[in-house]
Amino acid sequence: MTDARAAETSRRVEPARRDGKRLAGLDAETLHHLLYQMLLGRRFEEKSAEAYALGKVGGFCHLYIGQEAVTVGAYSVLRPDDYVIAAYRDHVQALAKGIAPREVMAELYGRSGGCSKGKGGSMHMYSAERRFLGGWGIVGGQIPLGTGVGWAIKYRGEDRVCLCFMGEAAVNQGAFHESLNMAALWKLPVIYIVENNRFGMGTAWERASALYDIAQKGGAYDMPSATADGMDVLAVREVVGEAVERARKESVPSLIEARCYRFMGHSMSDPVHGVYRTKEQVEEAKEKDPIRIFIDRLKEAEVLSDEALKKLDERVRGEVEEAAQFAEGSPEPAPEELYRDVYAELPERGRIFFDGREEAGGAWRS
């Protein structure tokens, strides 16, 4: 029964749309930058897997290979001052938000040159400067936090937005529903993006949820929602772009389901296919590789040559190699660092305000 349901539901996943019209409106420089970011993410994670196998990366390491189009497409419509908060599969998301590859790699290595000073590791990339608020290791833990960011934006009267990423396994938790209810009720500028990579660890989505179409859950909260082909960077860009514009202008939240596929195991400790999918199924899914699809489309549109692609890939490989060398040479955190950044530094009166008030000379000013 379950296998029959899986076959039925899998046919409902939209194939990648390859019409040339989607290239219209974007110049070659922008298209090449999208490809650069996806290639950087792919090569970076290939190097990460190598480093993990050599014992240079401790703890867990969850790779994003196969899902690059979701992050790159979604980020392409953001402003630098917009916020992003994510789950634990966060390397590519940190890179795309502008954190330097050397800082992300050093964080993986647990070195002091990492973006979290080597104390966070794979699941806890962070940069306040880049408005990247993590990398959260608890499934669904970032959803109420992202909702709080949306509240802060609205309270300050800003026109920024917050993208809140999560995996499909997070959406049947109470925190998801409570957060979406509050976001819709208070009209917060948050775009909830569910990366449906088909498997929560080793459990197929259709084996874990009574409702297959995640986007339908937005209807329970009168929230605009949509489904995007997560293997198509331009399709993601289009759907998220509409939601971001709505959030920025009208302060209305959205729910987006990006249907993609995880080419790797759940983490580096798992085999690629395990007992929950076959090697043949993974190979079939790789025929929709988002990077290969995008390269083919750029070549068809004559905005990318073989020579340009070769140079771009060489550039990316060089940046990743430099990042690995930096991580190798970066020292381990000093023991006393263990006690830093554990608690937020509170002002004298012990409260944190979100409305811009600061303490000056012992008196509060606004």
C-alpha atoms as a printed R data frame, in Angstrom:
    type eleno elety resid chain resno      x      y       z
1   ATOM     1    CA   MET     A     1  0.000  0.000   0.000
2   ATOM     2    CA   THR     A     2  2.742  2.422   0.971
3   ATOM     3    CA   ASP     A     3  4.803  1.708  -2.134
4   ATOM     4    CA   ALA     A     4  1.744  2.302  -4.308
5   ATOM     5    CA   ARG     A     5  1.149  5.625  -2.585
6   ATOM     6    CA   ALA     A     6  4.758  6.627  -3.070
7   ATOM     7    CA   ALA     A     7  4.554  5.854  -6.785
8   ATOM     8    CA   GLU     A     8  1.346  7.844  -7.064
9   ATOM     9    CA   THR     A     9  2.629 10.857  -5.194
10  ATOM    10    CA   SER     A    10  6.049 10.888  -6.845
11  ATOM    11    CA   ARG     A    11  4.368 11.468 -10.202
12  ATOM    12    CA   ARG     A    12  2.962 14.687  -8.787
13  ATOM    13    CA   VAL     A    13  6.380 16.228  -8.328
14  ATOM    14    CA   GLU     A    14  6.721 18.786 -11.028
15  ATOM    15    CA   PRO     A    15  9.506 18.167 -13.558
16  ATOM    16    CA   ALA     A    16 12.101 20.863 -14.098
17  ATOM    17    CA   ARG     A    17 10.797 23.479 -16.489
18  ATOM    18    CA   ARG     A    18 13.307 24.164 -19.212
19  ATOM    19    CA   ASP     A    19 11.624 26.721 -21.385
20  ATOM    20    CA   GLY     A    20 13.951 29.384 -22.614
21  ATOM    21    CA   LYS     A    21 11.569 32.169 -21.665
22  ATOM    22    CA   ARG     A    22 12.750 31.989 -18.055
23  ATOM    23    CA   LEU     A    23 16.139 33.306 -19.103
24  ATOM    24    CA   ALA     A    24 14.523 36.463 -20.408
25  ATOM    25    CA   GLY     A    25 15.017 39.505 -18.275
26  ATOM    26    CA   LEU     A    26 18.298 38.359 -16.732
27  ATOM    27    CA   ASP     A    27 21.591 39.461 -18.224
28  ATOM    28    CA   ALA     A    28 24.534 37.111 -18.743
29  ATOM    29    CA   GLU     A    29 26.370 38.462 -15.705
30  ATOM    30    CA   THR     A    30 23.458 37.653 -13.404
31  ATOM    31    CA   LEU     A    31 23.005 34.193 -14.897
32  ATOM    32    CA   HIS     A    32 26.721 33.448 -14.570
33  ATOM    33    CA   HIS     A    33 26.619 34.574 -10.932
34  ATOM    34    CA   LEU     A    34 23.798 32.144 -10.184
35  ATOM    35    CA   LEU     A    35 25.859 29.356 -11.737
36  ATOM    36    CA   TYR     A    36 28.947 30.473  -9.806
37  ATOM    37    CA   GLN     A    37 27.110 30.267  -6.500
38  ATOM    38    CA   MET     A    38 25.742 26.797  -7.212
39  ATOM    39    CA   LEU     A    39 29.150 25.558  -8.375
40  ATOM    40    CA   LEU     A    40 30.819 27.055  -5.306
41  ATOM    41    CA   GLY     A    41 28.375 25.220  -3.065
42  ATOM    42    CA   ARG     A    42 28.880 21.921  -4.894
43  ATOM    43    CA   ARG     A    43 32.687 22.038  -4.960
44  ATOM    44    CA   PHE     A    44 32.822 23.262  -1.367
45  ATOM    45    CA   GLU     A    45 30.778 20.327  -0.154
46  ATOM    46    CA   GLU     A    46 32.760 17.831  -2.208
47  ATOM    47    CA   LYS     A    47 35.847 19.156  -0.406
48  ATOM    48    CA   SER     A    48 33.984 18.992   2.906
49  ATOM    49    CA   ALA     A    49 33.162 15.322   2.322
50  ATOM    50    CA   GLU     A    50 36.820 14.640   1.575
51  ATOM    51    CA   ALA     A    51 37.937 16.446   4.734
52  ATOM    52    CA   TYR     A    52 35.379 14.579   6.830
53  ATOM    53    CA   ALA     A    53 36.586 11.233   5.461
54  ATOM    54    CA   LEU     A    54 40.128 12.200   6.447
55  ATOM    55    CA   GLY     A    55 39.033 12.961  10.002
56  ATOM    56    CA   LYS     A    56 39.568 16.709   9.715
57  ATOM    57    CA   VAL     A    57 35.939 17.547  10.481
58  ATOM    58    CA   GLY     A    58 34.480 16.482  13.802
59  ATOM    59    CA   GLY     A    59 30.882 15.932  14.835
60  ATOM    60    CA   PHE     A    60 28.097 15.756  12.284
61  ATOM    61    CA   CYS     A    61 28.253 16.929   8.685
62  ATOM    62    CA   HIS     A    62 25.068 17.192   6.619
63  ATOM    63    CA   LEU     A    63 25.661 17.878   2.945
64  ATOM    64    CA   TYR     A    64 23.379 19.895   0.645
65  ATOM    65    CA   ILE     A    65 24.468 18.385  -2.681
66  ATOM    66    CA   GLY     A    66 21.489 18.297  -5.058
67  ATOM    67    CA   GLN     A    67 19.610 21.153  -3.381
68  ATOM    68    CA   GLU     A    68 21.761 24.104  -4.471
69  ATOM    69    CA   ALA     A    69 19.074 25.620  -6.704
70  ATOM    70    CA   VAL     A    70 16.781 26.280  -3.742
71  ATOM    71    CA   THR     A    71 19.137 28.492  -1.779
72  ATOM    72    CA   VAL     A    72 20.720 30.231  -4.753
73  ATOM    73    CA   GLY     A    73 17.381 30.951  -6.418
74  ATOM    74    CA   ALA     A    74 15.798 32.209  -3.200
75  ATOM    75    CA   TYR     A    75 18.739 34.409  -2.176
76  ATOM    76    CA   SER     A    76 18.937 35.980  -5.614
77  ATOM    77    CA   VAL     A    77 15.929 38.191  -4.839
78  ATOM    78    CA   LEU     A    78 17.130 39.351  -1.405
79  ATOM    79    CA   ARG     A    79 18.817 42.572  -0.370
80  ATOM    80    CA   PRO     A    80 22.023 42.313   1.671
81  ATOM    81    CA   ASP     A    81 20.216 43.576   4.783
82  ATOM    82    CA   ASP     A    82 17.502 40.890   4.657
83  ATOM    83    CA   TYR     A    83 17.682 38.070   7.174
84  ATOM    84    CA   VAL     A    84 18.033 34.310   6.698
85  ATOM    85    CA   ILE     A    85 17.670 31.619   9.334
86  ATOM    86    CA   ALA     A    86 18.118 27.966   8.473
87  ATOM    87    CA   ALA     A    87 18.388 24.413   9.741
88  ATOM    88    CA   TYR     A    88 21.472 22.232  10.052
89  ATOM    89    CA   ARG     A    89 22.158 21.625   6.325
90  ATOM    90    CA   ASP     A    90 23.581 25.117   6.145
91  ATOM    91    CA   HIS     A    91 27.009 25.274   4.439
92  ATOM    92    CA   VAL     A    92 25.754 26.410   1.037
93  ATOM    93    CA   GLN     A    93 23.283 28.803   2.632
94  ATOM    94    CA   ALA     A    94 26.071 30.477   4.590
95  ATOM    95    CA   LEU     A    95 28.234 30.794   1.462
96  ATOM    96    CA   ALA     A    96 25.403 32.258  -0.593
97  ATOM    97    CA   LYS     A    97 24.711 34.878   2.113
98  ATOM    98    CA   GLY     A    98 28.227 36.139   1.665
99  ATOM    99    CA   ILE     A    99 30.228 34.420   4.405
100 ATOM   100    CA   ALA     A   100 33.713 33.759   3.005
101 ATOM   101    CA   PRO     A   101 34.470 30.134   2.038
102 ATOM   102    CA   ARG     A   102 37.532 30.141   4.301
103 ATOM   103    CA   GLU     A   103 35.366 31.097   7.303
104 ATOM   104    CA   VAL     A   104 32.832 28.370   6.557
105 ATOM   105    CA   MET     A   105 35.543 25.738   6.035
106 ATOM   106    CA   ALA     A   106 37.406 26.779   9.193
107 ATOM   107    CA   GLU     A   107 34.149 26.437  11.109
108 ATOM   108    CA   LEU     A   108 33.785 22.904   9.783
109 ATOM   109    CA   TYR     A   109 37.324 22.172  10.954
110 ATOM   110    CA   GLY     A   110 36.531 23.614  14.407
111 ATOM   111    CA   ARG     A   111 39.167 26.322  14.066
112 ATOM   112    CA   SER     A   112 39.189 29.835  15.498
113 ATOM   113    CA   GLY     A   113 39.073 31.362  12.015
114 ATOM   114    CA   GLY     A   114 35.569 29.982  11.540
115 ATOM   115    CA   CYS     A   115 32.503 32.201  11.303
116 ATOM   116    CA   SER     A   116 31.426 30.947  14.757
117 ATOM   117    CA   LYS     A   117 35.024 30.898  16.015
118 ATOM   118    CA   GLY     A   118 35.188 27.135  15.632
119 ATOM   119    CA   LYS     A   119 32.669 26.493  18.380
120 ATOM   120    CA   GLY     A   120 29.645 25.726  16.237
121 ATOM   121    CA   GLY     A   121 30.855 23.302  13.603
122 ATOM   122    CA   SER     A   122 28.871 22.103  10.617
123 ATOM   123    CA   MET     A   123 25.391 22.839  11.943
124 ATOM   124    CA   HIS     A   124 25.991 26.299  13.393
125 ATOM   125    CA   MET     A   125 27.232 28.725  10.771
126 ATOM   126    CA   TYR     A   126 26.485 32.313  11.798
127 ATOM   127    CA   SER     A   127 27.212 35.889  10.790
128 ATOM   128    CA   ALA     A   128 25.430 38.909  12.243
129 ATOM   129    CA   GLU     A   129 27.215 41.089   9.693
130 ATOM   130    CA   ARG     A   130 25.778 39.064   6.804
131 ATOM   131    CA   ARG     A   131 22.352 38.773   8.489
132 ATOM   132    CA   PHE     A   132 22.722 34.991   8.528
133 ATOM   133    CA   LEU     A   133 21.255 33.890  11.856
134 ATOM   134    CA   GLY     A   134 22.204 30.185  11.751
135 ATOM   135    CA   GLY     A   135 22.356 27.048  11.259
136 ATOM   136    CA   TRP     A   136 20.112 25.430  13.953
137 ATOM   137    CA   GLY     A   137 20.632 21.797  14.941
138 ATOM   138    CA   ILE     A   138 17.225 21.005  16.454
139 ATOM   139    CA   VAL     A   139 14.644 20.073  13.814
140 ATOM   140    CA   GLY     A   140 12.188 22.948  13.522
141 ATOM   141    CA   GLY     A   141 13.879 24.968  16.278
142 ATOM   142    CA   GLN     A   142 14.557 27.857  13.933
143 ATOM   143    CA   ILE     A   143 10.902 28.331  12.902
144 ATOM   144    CA   PRO     A   144  9.708 30.294  15.963
145 ATOM   145    CA   LEU     A   145 12.996 32.211  15.936
146 ATOM   146    CA   GLY     A   146 12.459 33.230  12.316
147 ATOM   147    CA   THR     A   147  8.953 34.318  13.279
148 ATOM   148    CA   GLY     A   148 10.469 36.449  16.037
149 ATOM   149    CA   VAL     A   149 12.808 38.067  13.531
150 ATOM   150    CA   GLY     A   150  9.767 38.952  11.428
151 ATOM   151    CA   TRP     A   151  8.129 40.496  14.482
152 ATOM   152    CA   ALA     A   152 11.249 42.566  15.200
153 ATOM   153    CA   ILE     A   153 11.321 43.820  11.601
154 ATOM   154    CA   LYS     A   154  7.706 44.919  11.807
155 ATOM   155    CA   TYR     A   155  8.118 46.455  15.272
156 ATOM   156    CA   ARG     A   156 10.980 48.588  13.970
157 ATOM   157    CA   GLY     A   157  8.962 49.667  10.951
158 ATOM   158    CA   GLU     A   158 11.528 48.313   8.473
159 ATOM   159    CA   ASP     A   159 10.927 46.937   5.001
160 ATOM   160    CA   ARG     A   160 13.284 43.998   5.369
161 ATOM   161    CA   VAL     A   161 12.208 40.360   5.112
162 ATOM   162    CA   CYS     A   162 13.283 37.089   6.697
163 ATOM   163    CA   LEU     A   163 13.644 33.782   4.862
164 ATOM   164    CA   CYS     A   164 13.114 30.863   7.229
165 ATOM   165    CA   PHE     A   165 14.346 27.546   5.766
166 ATOM   166    CA   MET     A   166 13.387 24.116   7.047
167 ATOM   167    CA   GLY     A   167 13.211 20.518   5.919
168 ATOM   168    CA   GLU     A   168  9.917 18.774   5.234
169 ATOM   169    CA   ALA     A   169 10.238 16.705   8.422
170 ATOM   170    CA   ALA     A   170  9.748 19.873  10.483
171 ATOM   171    CA   VAL     A   171  6.284 20.779   9.259
172 ATOM   172    CA   ASN     A   172  4.277 18.344  11.361
173 ATOM   173    CA   GLN     A   173  5.640 19.791  14.574
174 ATOM   174    CA   GLY     A   174  3.655 22.113  16.783
175 ATOM   175    CA   ALA     A   175  6.207 24.912  16.490
176 ATOM   176    CA   PHE     A   176  5.572 25.100  12.738
177 ATOM   177    CA   HIS     A   177  1.829 25.561  13.134
178 ATOM   178    CA   GLU     A   178  2.053 27.963  16.055
179 ATOM   179    CA   SER     A   179  4.565 30.087  14.165
180 ATOM   180    CA   LEU     A   180  2.566 30.255  10.949
181 ATOM   181    CA   ASN     A   181 -0.562 31.138  12.888
182 ATOM   182    CA   MET     A   182  1.147 34.051  14.639
183 ATOM   183    CA   ALA     A   183  2.881 35.225  11.458
184 ATOM   184    CA   ALA     A   184 -0.426 35.328   9.572
185 ATOM   185    CA   LEU     A   185 -2.310 36.899  12.485
186 ATOM   186    CA   TRP     A   186  0.267 39.642  13.004
187 ATOM   187    CA   LYS     A   187  1.175 39.944   9.299
188 ATOM   188    CA   LEU     A   188  4.901 39.390   9.668
189 ATOM   189    CA   PRO     A   189  7.325 39.646   6.692
190 ATOM   190    CA   VAL     A   190  8.546 36.047   6.893
191 ATOM   191    CA   ILE     A   191  8.807 33.616   3.969
192 ATOM   192    CA   TYR     A   192  8.800 30.038   5.217
193 ATOM   193    CA   ILE     A   193 10.628 27.835   2.699
194 ATOM   194    CA   VAL     A   194 10.227 24.087   3.102
195 ATOM   195    CA   GLU     A   195 12.968 22.173   1.301
196 ATOM   196    CA   ASN     A   196 11.190 18.906   0.583
197 ATOM   197    CA   ASN     A   197 14.130 16.660  -0.298
198 ATOM   198    CA   ARG     A   198 11.855 13.621   0.018
199 ATOM   199    CA   PHE     A   199 13.424 12.041   3.123
200 ATOM   200    CA   GLY     A   200 13.463 12.877   6.828
201 ATOM   201    CA   MET     A   201 16.651 10.994   7.612
202 ATOM   202    CA   GLY     A   202 15.648  7.579   6.178
203 ATOM   203    CA   THR     A   203 11.868  8.008   6.090
204 ATOM   204    CA   ALA     A   204 10.161  8.945   2.831
205 ATOM   205    CA   TRP     A   205  7.789 11.886   3.109
206 ATOM   206    CA   GLU     A   206  4.712  9.871   2.086
207 ATOM   207    CA   ARG     A   207  5.394  7.436   4.915
208 ATOM   208    CA   ALA     A   208  5.403 10.198   7.523
209 ATOM   209    CA   SER     A   209  2.646 12.638   6.532
210 ATOM   210    CA   ALA     A   210 -1.077 12.256   5.888
211 ATOM   211    CA   LEU     A   211 -0.935 15.331   3.620
212 ATOM   212    CA   TYR     A   212  1.458 15.179   0.655
213 ATOM   213    CA   ASP     A   213  1.212 18.753  -0.644
214 ATOM   214    CA   ILE     A   214  2.933 20.818   2.025
215 ATOM   215    CA   ALA     A   215  1.932 24.105   0.416
216 ATOM   216    CA   GLN     A   216 -1.697 23.301   1.296
217 ATOM   217    CA   LYS     A   217 -0.865 23.806   4.957
218 ATOM   218    CA   GLY     A   218 -0.754 27.552   4.324
219 ATOM   219    CA   GLY     A   219 -4.521 27.468   3.730
220 ATOM   220    CA   ALA     A   220 -5.107 26.669   7.400
221 ATOM   221    CA   TYR     A   221 -3.714 30.102   8.248
222 ATOM   222    CA   ASP     A   222 -5.044 32.084   5.298
223 ATOM   223    CA   MET     A   223 -1.434 32.431   4.161
224 ATOM   224    CA   PRO     A   224 -0.371 32.717   0.501
225 ATOM   225    CA   SER     A   225  1.471 29.561  -0.524
226 ATOM   226    CA   ALA     A   226  3.094 28.006  -3.584
227 ATOM   227    CA   THR     A   227  5.050 25.015  -4.801
228 ATOM   228    CA   ALA     A   228  8.341 25.517  -6.631
229 ATOM   229    CA   ASP     A   229 10.485 23.121  -8.642
230 ATOM   230    CA   GLY     A   230 13.477 23.037  -6.339
231 ATOM   231    CA   MET     A   231 15.724 21.585  -9.041
232 ATOM   232    CA   ASP     A   232 15.317 24.737 -11.153
233 ATOM   233    CA   VAL     A   233 17.118 27.818  -9.842
234 ATOM   234    CA   LEU     A   234 15.059 30.228 -11.963
235 ATOM   235    CA   ALA     A   235 11.752 28.640 -10.940
236 ATOM   236    CA   VAL     A   236 12.700 29.089  -7.271
237 ATOM   237    CA   ARG     A   237 13.792 32.658  -7.953
238 ATOM   238    CA   GLU     A   238 10.429 33.464  -9.526
239 ATOM   239    CA   VAL     A   239  8.275 31.971  -6.765
240 ATOM   240    CA   VAL     A   240 10.328 33.391  -3.886
241 ATOM   241    CA   GLY     A   241 10.564 36.739  -5.651
242 ATOM   242    CA   GLU     A   242  6.784 37.088  -5.605
243 ATOM   243    CA   ALA     A   243  6.662 36.223  -1.910
244 ATOM   244    CA   VAL     A   244  9.467 38.634  -1.019
245 ATOM   245    CA   GLU     A   245  7.788 41.490  -2.865
246 ATOM   246    CA   ARG     A   246  4.521 40.752  -1.051
247 ATOM   247    CA   ALA     A   247  6.289 40.620   2.313
248 ATOM   248    CA   ARG     A   248  8.251 43.819   1.709
249 ATOM   249    CA   LYS     A   249  5.336 45.897   0.459
250 ATOM   250    CA   GLU     A   250  2.396 44.445   2.391
251 ATOM   251    CA   SER     A   251  4.080 42.664   5.338
252 ATOM   252    CA   VAL     A   252  2.372 39.395   4.427
253 ATOM   253    CA   PRO     A   253  4.004 36.023   5.192
254 ATOM   254    CA   SER     A   254  4.147 33.152   2.683
255 ATOM   255    CA   LEU     A   255  4.699 29.405   2.696
256 ATOM   256    CA   ILE     A   256  6.721 27.902  -0.164
257 ATOM   257    CA   GLU     A   257  7.383 24.215  -0.741
258 ATOM   258    CA   ALA     A   258 10.495 23.654  -2.868
259 ATOM   259    CA   ARG     A   259 10.502 20.066  -4.152
260 ATOM   260    CA   CYS     A   260 14.049 18.857  -4.528
261 ATOM   261    CA   TYR     A   261 16.129 15.736  -3.910
262 ATOM   262    CA   ARG     A   262 18.974 14.882  -1.579
263 ATOM   263    CA   PHE     A   263 21.719 13.144  -3.556
264 ATOM   264    CA   MET     A   264 23.735 12.271  -0.437
265 ATOM   265    CA   GLY     A   265 22.864 10.394   2.732
266 ATOM   266    CA   HIS     A   266 21.217 12.207   5.626
267 ATOM   267    CA   SER     A   267 24.682 12.931   7.012
268 ATOM   268    CA   MET     A   268 28.233 11.831   6.299
269 ATOM   269    CA   SER     A   269 27.696  8.914   8.662
270 ATOM   270    CA   ASP     A   270 25.000  7.466   6.377
271 ATOM   271    CA   PRO     A   271 25.403  5.708   3.028
272 ATOM   272    CA   VAL     A   272 24.083  7.482  -0.050
273 ATOM   273    CA   HIS     A   273 21.098  5.180  -0.501
274 ATOM   274    CA   GLY     A   274 20.932  3.020   2.653
275 ATOM   275    CA   VAL     A   275 17.918  0.760   3.056
276 ATOM   276    CA   TYR     A   276 15.295  3.387   2.269
277 ATOM   277    CA   ARG     A   277 16.093  3.957  -1.403
278 ATOM   278    CA   THR     A   278 18.025  2.114  -4.063
279 ATOM   279    CA   LYS     A   279 21.161  3.170  -5.871
280 ATOM   280    CA   GLU     A   280 19.144  3.173  -9.100
281 ATOM   281    CA   GLN     A   281 16.633  5.638  -7.631
282 ATOM   282    CA   VAL     A   282 19.417  8.010  -6.652
283 ATOM   283    CA   GLU     A   283 20.997  7.792 -10.101
284 ATOM   284    CA   GLU     A   284 17.626  8.502 -11.709
285 ATOM   285    CA   ALA     A   285 17.195 11.575  -9.523
286 ATOM   286    CA   LYS     A   286 20.641 12.827 -10.544
287 ATOM   287    CA   GLU     A   287 19.374 13.145 -14.108
288 ATOM   288    CA   LYS     A   288 17.654 16.286 -12.776
289 ATOM   289    CA   ASP     A   289 20.853 17.678 -11.290
290 ATOM   290    CA   PRO     A   290 20.075 21.407 -10.893
291 ATOM   291    CA   ILE     A   291 23.556 22.493 -11.923
292 ATOM   292    CA   ARG     A   292 23.690 20.336 -15.034
293 ATOM   293    CA   ILE     A   293 20.185 21.468 -16.035
294 ATOM   294    CA   PHE     A   294 21.136 25.134 -15.641
295 ATOM   295    CA   ILE     A   295 24.395 24.726 -17.580
296 ATOM   296    CA   ASP     A   296 22.511 23.087 -20.447
297 ATOM   297    CA   ARG     A   297 19.995 25.929 -20.522
298 ATOM   298    CA   LEU     A   298 22.693 28.593 -20.537
299 ATOM   299    CA   LYS     A   299 24.479 26.849 -23.386
300 ATOM   300    CA   GLU     A   300 21.261 26.478 -25.352
301 ATOM   301    CA   ALA     A   301 20.648 30.187 -24.906
302 ATOM   302    CA   GLU     A   302 24.260 30.865 -25.972
303 ATOM   303    CA   VAL     A   303 25.115 32.775 -22.810
304 ATOM   304    CA   LEU     A   304 27.720 30.231 -21.654
305 ATOM   305    CA   SER     A   305 30.560 28.657 -23.605
306 ATOM   306    CA   ASP     A   306 32.590 25.573 -22.746
307 ATOM   307    CA   GLU     A   307 35.639 27.768 -22.225
308 ATOM   308    CA   ALA     A   308 33.789 30.117 -19.858
309 ATOM   309    CA   LEU     A   309 32.449 27.155 -17.903
310 ATOM   310    CA   LYS     A   310 35.933 25.687 -17.581
311 ATOM   311    CA   LYS     A   311 37.328 28.978 -16.287
312 ATOM   312    CA   LEU     A   312 34.469 29.362 -13.821
313 ATOM   313    CA   ASP     A   313 34.954 25.859 -12.459
314 ATOM   314    CA   GLU     A   314 38.709 26.399 -12.145
315 ATOM   315    CA   ARG     A   315 38.065 29.631 -10.239
316 ATOM   316    CA   VAL     A   316 35.675 27.877  -7.858
317 ATOM   317    CA   ARG     A   317 38.019 24.957  -7.248
318 ATOM   318    CA   GLY     A   318 40.807 27.427  -6.490
319 ATOM   319    CA   GLU     A   319 38.661 29.288  -3.941
320 ATOM   320    CA   VAL     A   320 37.692 26.037  -2.235
321 ATOM   321    CA   GLU     A   321 41.293 24.838  -2.113
322 ATOM   322    CA   GLU     A   322 42.360 28.155  -0.599
323 ATOM   323    CA   ALA     A   323 39.581 27.806   1.982
324 ATOM   324    CA   ALA     A   324 40.830 24.343   2.947
325 ATOM   325    CA   GLN     A   325 44.406 25.597   3.292
326 ATOM   326    CA   PHE     A   326 43.205 28.470   5.480
327 ATOM   327    CA   ALA     A   327 41.273 26.040   7.686
328 ATOM   328    CA   GLU     A   328 44.330 23.793   7.988
329 ATOM   329    CA   GLY     A   329 46.440 26.715   9.159
330 ATOM   330    CA   SER     A   330 43.889 28.283  11.482
331 ATOM   331    CA   PRO     A   331 44.546 27.508  15.185
332 ATOM   332    CA   GLU     A   332 42.132 25.660  17.415
333 ATOM   333    CA   PRO     A   333 40.116 27.853  19.820
334 ATOM   334    CA   ALA     A   334 41.780 28.634  23.120
335 ATOM   335    CA   PRO     A   335 40.258 26.768  26.110
336 ATOM   336    CA   GLU     A   336 38.909 29.995  27.629
337 ATOM   337    CA   GLU     A   337 36.843 30.559  24.460
338 ATOM   338    CA   LEU     A   338 34.571 27.790  25.719
339 ATOM   339    CA   TYR     A   339 32.962 30.292  28.090
340 ATOM   340    CA   ARG     A   340 32.595 33.175  25.637
341 ATOM   341    CA   ASP     A   341 29.404 33.872  23.685
342 ATOM   342    CA   VAL     A   342 27.395 31.520  25.873
343 ATOM   343    CA   TYR     A   343 25.048 34.256  27.068
344 ATOM   344    CA   ALA     A   344 24.055 37.494  25.371
345 ATOM   345    CA   GLU     A   345 25.646 40.606  26.760
346 ATOM   346    CA   LEU     A   346 22.793 42.453  28.400
347 ATOM   347    CA   PRO     A   347 22.746 46.170  29.124
348 ATOM   348    CA   GLU     A   348 23.034 47.273  32.726
349 ATOM   349    CA   ARG     A   349 19.303 47.124  33.290
350 ATOM   350    CA   GLY     A   350 19.199 43.567  32.049
351 ATOM   351    CA   ARG     A   351 16.820 43.900  29.125
352 ATOM   352    CA   ILE     A   352 17.141 43.700  25.357
353 ATOM   353    CA   PHE     A   353 15.105 46.084  23.244
354 ATOM   354    CA   PHE     A   354 14.275 45.705  19.587
355 ATOM   355    CA   ASP     A   355 13.189 49.271  18.944
356 ATOM   356    CA   GLY     A   356 16.600 50.886  18.663
357 ATOM   357    CA   ARG     A   357 16.899 52.150  22.225
358 ATOM   358    CA   GLU     A   358 20.425 52.171  23.516
359 ATOM   359    CA   GLU     A   359 21.972 52.991  26.825
360 ATOM   360    CA   ALA     A   360 24.085 56.174  26.772
361 ATOM   361    CA   GLY     A   361 25.734 57.600  29.869
362 ATOM   362    CA   GLY     A   362 23.502 55.657  32.206
363 ATOM   363    CA   ALA     A   363 20.268 56.959  30.648
364 ATOM   364    CA   TRP     A   364 18.082 55.356  28.037
365 ATOM   365    CA   ARG     A   365 17.541 57.140  24.792
366 ATOM   366    CA   SER     A   366 15.428 56.213  21.813
